[in-house]
Short mmCIF file of C-alpha atoms and ligand atoms in Angstrom, two decimals:
data_model
loop_
_atom_site.label_atom_id
_atom_site.label_comp_id
_atom_site.label_asym_id
_atom_site.label_seq_id
_atom_site.Cartn_x
_atom_site.Cartn_y
_atom_site.Cartn_z
CA MET A 1 22.47 16.52 -4.00
CA GLY A 2 21.71 16.26 -7.75
CA SER A 3 23.25 13.08 -9.07
CA ILE A 4 22.06 9.69 -7.81
CA SER A 5 23.52 7.89 -10.82
CA GLU A 6 24.49 8.94 -14.32
CA LYS A 7 20.87 8.63 -15.41
CA ILE A 8 18.96 9.45 -12.22
CA ARG A 9 19.04 13.01 -10.89
CA TYR A 10 17.45 14.37 -7.75
CA VAL A 11 15.44 17.56 -8.26
CA GLY A 12 13.36 17.55 -5.07
CA VAL A 13 13.25 20.09 -2.23
CA ASN A 14 13.34 20.29 1.55
CA ASP A 15 10.40 22.01 3.26
CA LEU A 16 11.61 23.67 6.44
CA LYS A 17 8.80 26.23 6.55
CA LYS A 18 5.71 24.13 7.12
CA VAL A 19 5.17 23.31 10.78
CA ILE A 20 2.02 21.18 10.39
CA PHE A 21 1.64 18.68 7.52
CA GLU A 22 -1.88 18.12 6.18
CA GLY A 23 -3.06 20.61 8.81
CA MET A 24 -2.56 17.95 11.51
CA TRP A 25 0.92 16.47 11.83
CA PRO A 26 3.88 18.39 13.34
CA LEU A 27 7.11 18.62 11.34
CA PRO A 28 9.88 19.18 13.91
CA PHE A 29 12.48 18.06 11.36
CA GLY A 30 10.72 19.34 8.22
CA VAL A 31 9.87 17.13 5.26
CA SER A 32 11.23 16.62 1.76
CA TYR A 33 9.23 16.45 -1.45
CA ASN A 34 11.28 14.25 -3.75
CA SER A 35 11.24 14.44 -7.50
CA TYR A 36 13.56 12.68 -9.94
CA LEU A 37 14.73 12.93 -13.51
CA VAL A 38 15.58 9.85 -15.55
CA MET A 39 17.80 11.08 -18.37
CA ASP A 40 18.38 9.07 -21.53
CA GLU A 41 17.64 9.85 -25.18
CA LYS A 42 14.31 10.98 -23.75
CA VAL A 43 13.89 12.57 -20.33
CA ALA A 44 11.28 11.54 -17.78
CA LEU A 45 10.40 13.52 -14.67
CA VAL A 46 8.95 11.40 -11.87
CA ASP A 47 6.46 13.45 -9.80
CA THR A 48 6.78 17.15 -8.95
CA VAL A 49 6.93 18.98 -5.59
CA GLU A 50 4.71 21.18 -3.41
CA ALA A 51 3.53 24.41 -5.05
CA ASP A 52 5.36 26.79 -2.69
CA PHE A 53 8.69 25.48 -4.00
CA ALA A 54 8.22 26.21 -7.70
CA ALA A 55 11.26 28.50 -7.97
CA VAL A 56 13.71 26.07 -6.30
CA PHE A 57 12.25 23.15 -8.23
CA MET A 58 12.70 24.92 -11.57
CA GLU A 59 16.24 25.89 -10.59
CA ASN A 60 16.99 22.23 -9.81
CA LEU A 61 15.48 21.12 -13.11
CA ARG A 62 17.42 23.70 -15.14
CA ARG A 63 20.66 22.73 -13.39
CA GLU A 64 20.26 19.06 -14.34
CA LEU A 65 18.63 19.51 -17.74
CA GLY A 66 20.79 22.27 -19.19
CA ASP A 67 19.09 23.00 -22.50
CA ARG A 68 17.27 19.67 -22.67
CA LYS A 69 13.52 19.34 -22.16
CA VAL A 70 11.26 17.05 -20.20
CA ASP A 71 9.56 14.54 -22.53
CA TYR A 72 7.48 12.63 -19.99
CA LEU A 73 6.01 13.54 -16.63
CA ILE A 74 5.27 10.38 -14.67
CA VAL A 75 2.54 10.94 -12.09
CA ASN A 76 2.85 8.19 -9.51
CA HIS A 77 0.60 9.98 -7.01
CA MET A 78 -1.83 12.87 -7.25
CA GLU A 79 -1.76 14.23 -3.70
CA PRO A 80 -0.92 17.92 -4.13
CA ASP A 81 2.40 17.76 -2.28
CA HIS A 82 3.61 15.91 -5.39
CA SER A 83 1.29 17.00 -8.18
CA SER A 84 0.76 20.70 -7.68
CA LEU A 85 3.42 21.77 -10.20
CA ILE A 86 2.04 19.66 -13.06
CA SER A 87 0.64 22.82 -14.65
CA LEU A 88 4.03 24.55 -14.41
CA ILE A 89 5.74 21.62 -16.12
CA ARG A 90 3.15 21.72 -18.91
CA GLU A 91 3.54 25.50 -19.29
CA THR A 92 7.35 25.19 -19.40
CA TRP A 93 7.45 22.23 -21.80
CA PRO A 94 4.14 22.29 -23.71
CA ASP A 95 4.88 19.00 -25.50
CA VAL A 96 5.44 17.02 -22.30
CA ARG A 97 3.40 13.81 -22.25
CA ILE A 98 1.80 13.26 -18.87
CA VAL A 99 1.71 9.61 -17.86
CA GLY A 100 -0.68 8.29 -15.22
CA ASN A 101 -3.36 5.62 -15.13
CA ALA A 102 -7.13 5.43 -15.54
CA LYS A 103 -7.67 6.77 -12.02
CA THR A 104 -5.04 9.53 -12.32
CA LEU A 105 -6.33 11.28 -15.40
CA PRO A 106 -9.71 12.47 -14.03
CA MET A 107 -7.85 13.84 -10.98
CA ILE A 108 -5.40 15.76 -13.21
CA LYS A 109 -8.36 17.25 -15.05
CA GLY A 110 -10.20 18.01 -11.81
CA TYR A 111 -7.27 19.60 -10.01
CA TYR A 112 -5.46 21.29 -12.89
CA GLY A 113 -7.83 21.33 -15.89
CA ILE A 114 -5.38 19.35 -18.04
CA SER A 115 -6.72 16.63 -20.33
CA ASP A 116 -4.62 16.86 -23.50
CA ASN A 117 -1.47 14.87 -24.27
CA VAL A 118 -2.04 12.57 -21.31
CA ALA A 119 -1.64 8.80 -21.34
CA ALA A 120 -3.14 6.16 -19.09
CA VAL A 121 -0.83 3.18 -18.64
CA LYS A 122 -1.97 -0.23 -17.50
CA GLU A 123 -0.43 -2.72 -15.10
CA GLY A 124 2.98 -3.86 -16.34
CA GLU A 125 3.06 -1.46 -19.30
CA SER A 126 6.41 0.18 -20.14
CA ILE A 127 7.81 3.19 -21.92
CA SER A 128 11.30 3.37 -23.40
CA LEU A 129 13.53 6.40 -22.95
CA GLY A 130 16.27 4.91 -25.14
CA GLU A 131 18.37 2.40 -23.27
CA SER A 132 16.20 2.90 -20.19
CA THR A 133 12.83 1.30 -19.62
CA LEU A 134 10.22 2.45 -17.15
CA THR A 135 7.54 -0.08 -16.18
CA PHE A 136 4.44 0.79 -14.21
CA TYR A 137 2.76 -1.22 -11.47
CA MET A 138 -0.49 -0.18 -9.85
CA ALA A 139 -0.45 0.19 -6.06
CA PRO A 140 -4.05 1.23 -5.35
CA MET A 141 -4.79 2.68 -1.90
CA VAL A 142 -1.15 3.14 -0.96
CA HIS A 143 -2.62 5.45 0.10
CA TRP A 144 -4.85 6.97 -2.64
CA PRO A 145 -6.74 5.03 -5.31
CA GLU A 146 -4.57 6.20 -8.23
CA THR A 147 -1.20 5.40 -6.65
CA MET A 148 1.24 3.51 -8.82
CA VAL A 149 4.98 2.85 -8.75
CA THR A 150 7.56 3.10 -11.53
CA TRP A 151 10.29 0.51 -12.00
CA PHE A 152 13.51 1.43 -13.78
CA ASN A 153 14.68 -2.03 -14.70
CA GLU A 154 18.20 -1.25 -15.96
CA GLU A 155 19.11 0.36 -12.61
CA LYS A 156 16.90 -1.87 -10.40
CA THR A 157 15.39 1.32 -9.03
CA LEU A 158 11.86 1.64 -7.68
CA PHE A 159 10.19 5.05 -7.76
CA SER A 160 7.75 4.19 -5.04
CA GLY A 161 5.66 7.31 -4.41
CA ASP A 162 4.80 7.72 -0.74
CA ALA A 163 5.56 4.06 -0.01
CA PHE A 164 8.74 3.72 2.08
CA GLY A 165 8.68 7.45 2.75
CA THR A 166 9.27 9.28 6.01
CA PHE A 167 8.87 12.69 7.60
CA GLY A 168 12.10 14.60 8.09
CA ALA A 169 14.05 16.86 5.74
CA VAL A 170 17.24 15.37 4.36
CA ASP A 171 20.58 16.83 5.35
CA GLY A 172 23.69 16.20 3.26
CA ASP A 173 23.48 13.63 0.49
CA ILE A 174 20.07 12.42 -0.68
CA THR A 175 21.08 8.75 -0.66
CA ASP A 176 21.30 6.92 2.63
CA SER A 177 25.06 6.58 2.29
CA GLY A 178 25.42 10.21 3.29
CA ALA A 179 21.97 11.43 4.28
CA GLY A 180 21.08 12.62 7.74
CA LEU A 181 17.90 13.79 9.42
CA LEU A 182 18.05 17.57 9.48
CA GLY A 183 18.66 18.79 13.02
CA CYS A 184 19.98 15.44 14.31
CA SER A 185 23.70 14.89 14.68
CA ASP A 186 24.02 11.15 14.12
CA SER A 187 24.01 10.72 10.38
CA ALA A 188 27.23 8.79 9.78
CA GLY A 189 26.02 5.49 8.43
CA ASN A 190 23.01 5.41 10.73
CA THR A 191 20.48 6.89 8.36
CA PHE A 192 17.80 4.31 9.00
CA GLU A 193 18.07 4.70 12.78
CA ALA A 194 18.01 8.49 12.47
CA PHE A 195 14.81 8.40 10.42
CA ASN A 196 13.14 5.40 12.06
CA GLU A 197 10.87 7.23 14.50
CA GLU A 198 9.81 9.72 11.86
CA MET A 199 9.16 6.85 9.42
CA VAL A 200 6.89 5.08 11.92
CA ARG A 201 5.11 8.38 12.65
CA TYR A 202 4.70 9.08 8.92
CA TYR A 203 3.34 5.59 8.28
CA SER A 204 0.95 5.58 11.24
CA ASN A 205 -0.35 9.10 10.61
CA ILE A 206 -0.72 9.00 6.83
CA VAL A 207 -0.85 5.42 5.59
CA GLY A 208 -1.92 3.52 8.73
CA LYS A 209 -5.42 2.54 7.58
CA TYR A 210 -4.12 0.84 4.45
CA GLY A 211 -2.16 -2.08 5.85
CA GLN A 212 -3.95 -4.59 3.66
CA THR A 213 -3.22 -2.72 0.43
CA VAL A 214 0.39 -2.02 1.49
CA GLN A 215 0.78 -5.76 2.01
CA ALA A 216 -0.72 -6.43 -1.45
CA ALA A 217 1.69 -3.94 -3.04
CA MET A 218 4.68 -5.43 -1.20
CA LYS A 219 3.69 -8.90 -2.37
CA LYS A 220 3.39 -7.66 -5.96
CA LEU A 221 6.82 -6.00 -5.81
CA SER A 222 8.53 -8.89 -4.04
CA SER A 223 9.74 -10.42 -7.31
CA LEU A 224 11.69 -7.27 -8.20
CA ASP A 225 15.40 -7.22 -7.40
CA ILE A 226 15.29 -3.80 -5.79
CA LYS A 227 18.67 -2.08 -5.38
CA ARG A 228 17.41 1.44 -4.85
CA ILE A 229 14.16 2.96 -3.53
CA CYS A 230 13.36 6.53 -4.56
CA SER A 231 10.30 7.52 -2.55
CA THR A 232 8.63 10.90 -2.46
CA HIS A 233 9.66 11.72 1.14
CA GLY A 234 13.00 11.18 2.89
CA PRO A 235 16.28 9.63 1.77
CA VAL A 236 16.87 7.50 -1.30
CA TRP A 237 17.37 4.04 0.16
CA GLU A 238 20.30 1.98 -1.13
CA ARG A 239 22.12 0.59 1.95
CA HIS A 240 19.13 0.16 4.23
CA ILE A 241 16.57 -1.46 1.92
CA PRO A 242 16.06 -4.58 4.12
CA GLU A 243 15.38 -2.41 7.19
CA VAL A 244 12.98 -0.14 5.29
CA LEU A 245 11.05 -3.05 3.75
CA SER A 246 10.94 -4.80 7.11
CA CYS A 247 9.65 -1.67 8.86
CA TYR A 248 6.82 -1.18 6.35
CA ASP A 249 6.05 -4.91 6.39
CA ARG A 250 5.77 -5.02 10.19
CA LEU A 251 3.68 -1.84 10.37
CA SER A 252 1.31 -2.93 7.61
CA ARG A 253 0.79 -6.28 9.36
CA TYR A 254 -0.06 -4.26 12.51
CA GLU A 255 2.60 -6.14 14.40
CA GLY A 256 3.75 -4.26 17.51
CA GLU A 257 6.96 -4.73 19.44
CA LYS A 258 6.80 -5.58 23.15
CA GLY A 259 5.99 -2.41 25.02
CA VAL A 260 3.25 -0.06 26.11
CA CYS A 261 1.82 3.14 24.69
CA ILE A 262 0.11 5.02 27.53
CA VAL A 263 -2.20 7.80 26.39
CA TYR A 264 -4.18 10.00 28.72
CA ALA A 265 -5.96 13.31 29.09
CA SER A 266 -6.96 14.98 32.32
CA MET A 267 -8.97 18.01 33.42
CA TYR A 268 -7.91 18.35 37.06
CA GLY A 269 -4.97 15.98 37.32
CA ASN A 270 -6.48 12.81 38.74
CA THR A 271 -6.38 10.73 35.57
CA ALA A 272 -2.91 12.22 34.95
CA ARG A 273 -1.71 11.00 38.34
CA ALA A 274 -3.01 7.53 37.55
CA ALA A 275 -1.19 7.57 34.18
CA LYS A 276 2.06 8.61 35.83
CA ALA A 277 1.65 5.92 38.50
CA LEU A 278 1.32 3.32 35.75
CA SER A 279 4.38 4.72 33.97
CA ALA A 280 6.38 4.48 37.22
CA ALA A 281 5.18 0.91 37.82
CA LEU A 282 6.20 -0.11 34.29
CA THR A 283 9.60 1.53 34.74
CA GLU A 284 10.10 -0.46 37.97
CA ARG A 285 9.35 -3.62 36.00
CA GLY A 286 11.68 -2.71 33.14
CA VAL A 287 8.87 -2.47 30.57
CA ALA A 288 9.53 -0.32 27.48
CA HIS A 289 6.83 2.31 27.22
CA SER A 290 5.93 5.85 26.26
CA ILE A 291 3.41 8.21 27.83
CA HIS A 292 1.41 10.84 25.94
CA ASN A 293 -0.61 13.66 27.46
CA LEU A 294 -3.18 14.29 24.73
CA CYS A 295 -4.21 17.64 26.24
CA THR A 296 -0.79 19.11 25.57
CA GLY A 297 0.84 16.88 22.93
CA ASN A 298 -0.15 16.28 19.32
CA VAL A 299 -1.91 12.93 18.82
CA SER A 300 0.51 12.27 15.92
CA TYR A 301 3.08 10.93 18.41
CA ALA A 302 0.52 8.77 20.20
CA TYR A 303 -0.44 7.15 16.87
CA ARG A 304 3.25 6.50 16.23
CA ASP A 305 3.62 4.60 19.49
CA ALA A 306 0.26 2.86 19.18
CA PHE A 307 1.61 1.37 15.95
CA ARG A 308 5.02 0.76 17.50
CA TYR A 309 4.03 -1.11 20.68
CA ASN A 310 1.80 -4.14 21.14
CA THR A 311 -0.09 -2.73 24.15
CA ILE A 312 -2.20 0.40 24.52
CA ILE A 313 -3.40 1.72 27.87
CA ALA A 314 -5.79 4.67 27.62
CA GLY A 315 -6.82 6.98 30.44
CA ALA A 316 -9.73 9.42 30.21
CA PRO A 317 -12.10 10.97 32.69
CA THR A 318 -15.82 10.81 32.09
CA TYR A 319 -17.03 13.99 30.39
CA ASN A 320 -20.64 14.61 29.34
CA ASN A 321 -21.27 10.97 30.22
CA ASP A 322 -18.77 10.08 27.51
CA ILE A 323 -15.00 9.77 26.90
CA PHE A 324 -13.07 13.01 27.50
CA PRO A 325 -12.68 14.34 23.90
CA PRO A 326 -8.86 14.25 23.46
CA VAL A 327 -8.87 10.52 24.23
CA TYR A 328 -12.05 9.94 22.21
CA ASN A 329 -10.17 11.53 19.29
CA PHE A 330 -7.28 9.09 19.80
CA MET A 331 -9.62 6.08 20.06
CA TYR A 332 -11.45 7.27 16.95
CA GLY A 333 -8.08 7.70 15.18
CA ILE A 334 -6.86 4.18 15.88
CA SER A 335 -10.30 2.84 14.92
CA ALA A 336 -10.15 4.75 11.62
CA ARG A 337 -6.70 3.26 11.02
CA LEU A 338 -8.08 -0.26 11.63
CA LEU A 339 -5.33 -0.93 14.16
CA LYS A 340 -5.28 -4.57 15.28
CA ASN A 341 -3.41 -7.10 17.40
CA ARG A 342 -3.09 -5.03 20.54
CA HIS A 343 -3.51 -5.70 24.27
CA PHE A 344 -5.67 -2.98 25.79
CA ALA A 345 -6.79 -1.58 29.13
CA SER A 346 -8.34 1.67 30.23
CA PHE A 347 -8.68 3.83 33.31
CA GLY A 348 -10.12 7.18 34.28
CA SER A 349 -11.76 9.26 36.93
CA PHE A 350 -15.35 10.41 37.27
CA THR A 351 -17.23 12.53 39.78
CA TRP A 352 -20.82 11.26 39.92
CA ALA A 353 -21.15 8.54 37.22
CA GLY A 354 -18.41 6.68 35.38
CA ALA A 355 -18.79 6.01 31.64
CA SER A 356 -15.40 6.53 29.96
CA VAL A 357 -13.82 3.18 30.83
CA LYS A 358 -16.81 1.18 29.62
CA LEU A 359 -16.96 3.21 26.38
CA MET A 360 -13.20 2.95 25.70
CA ASN A 361 -13.41 -0.80 26.24
CA GLU A 362 -16.29 -0.98 23.76
CA MET A 363 -14.25 0.86 21.12
CA ALA A 364 -11.28 -1.43 21.76
CA ALA A 365 -13.50 -4.52 21.55
CA LYS A 366 -14.73 -3.41 18.11
CA LEU A 367 -11.09 -3.42 16.96
CA GLY A 368 -10.70 -6.97 18.26
CA PHE A 369 -8.15 -5.91 20.88
CA ASP A 370 -7.28 -8.27 23.71
CA ILE A 371 -8.82 -6.46 26.70
CA ILE A 372 -6.58 -7.48 29.58
CA SER A 373 -8.47 -5.78 32.43
CA GLU A 374 -12.05 -4.74 33.04
CA GLY A 375 -10.64 -1.23 33.54
CA LEU A 376 -9.94 1.05 36.45
CA SER A 377 -12.75 3.56 36.84
CA PHE A 378 -12.34 5.56 40.03
CA PRO A 379 -14.44 8.28 41.74
CA GLN A 380 -13.09 11.77 42.39
CA ALA A 381 -9.47 12.06 43.56
CA TYR A 382 -6.84 9.53 42.47
CA SER A 383 -5.32 7.28 45.11
CA PRO A 384 -3.52 3.94 44.71
CA ASP A 385 -6.20 2.09 46.68
CA LYS A 386 -8.92 3.29 44.26
CA CYS A 387 -6.84 2.67 41.14
CA ASP A 388 -4.19 -0.02 41.58
CA MET A 389 -1.63 0.62 38.85
CA SER A 390 0.83 -1.88 40.34
CA ALA A 391 -1.70 -4.64 39.70
CA LEU A 392 -2.30 -3.37 36.17
CA ALA A 393 1.47 -3.26 35.53
CA ASP A 394 1.76 -6.87 36.75
CA ARG A 395 -1.07 -7.84 34.42
CA ILE A 396 0.67 -6.08 31.50
CA VAL A 397 3.92 -7.92 32.24
CA SER A 398 2.03 -11.21 32.20
CA VAL A 399 0.70 -10.67 28.65
CA LEU A 400 3.61 -8.95 26.92
FE1 FEO B 1 3.19 12.76 0.07
FE2 FEO B 1 0.25 11.09 -0.27
O1 FEO B 1 1.43 12.51 -0.51
#
């Protein structure tokens, strides 16, 4: 994996041990923590990796460095999956100059107690490694306040931090010419397709709230002639840059493709039967959709499809005169991510007083969603005459 070009070396790692990222998001295909060396007269290391991988990381560094040392550590992002070996780098090469920005340095001190031989760069400032120049651009709130990106002008390479990243460990080569998604067979030239679902899930789960600042960063970087993107997660993008930029652009504009994300949760199966009736009605009409049982599935996948599709239909029974909690959690999650531009409808059963449909509609209204139906709130057992999913499917078809 090591060599990306003569001057850029990959020293990152695959994490196949962690099953839940950030304590919330499943990792069925693992995740990579990417770190890069830029080697010239001076050597710069761009970001580190997660603390559990110190031994492999140091092995990778020694392999590429030989007897050379790291002169600069560039800290594009302080989240601990990338910063937690800063102390190890400083212990190994005590003279290393740590480069961040005004927002990075207090975090380095707070997390790792390091405040000496650190430098805060400003927007557009550069350092020279010899024939190679690294220039820094601030990308605040993509997705932390201190995030910045590093531009290697001579190789038209963007070290982008989390931006343009994806879940999924990388199999084979690290560049998208030969990379595959670990555990998936189709890697021959179809790297973007292989990673696409995991990229949308990564974006929606981790970055989703920050569409406006992602757009600002993309606008700022649009004048760069980018030939290679080295993000902190997933493949190095060379062949599929237009697809990757387009994916992040669409997601950060909250633009959904035609289709429906059905989410539901059910205590005794009545709201579930309604959800499945809607799914069947949409299938009959040839409408692309997904269906997520939030009692049994992780909400991570529902967020992915809420960002993917332009229509969300949520089903929850009334519980404590409120929305059944798994669906409340989903509605809260899309609200926290400031999701916009969606058609919306809701449904759900109740026994003695219905509240969930009204409350889900109120949450959707606060997001400015287009509420396409007053909702289907039905008493006790599900039946098609109490909850007409064929009519709702027709209504969905009419707005898609
Ligand atoms: Fe991969 Fe925001 O850290």
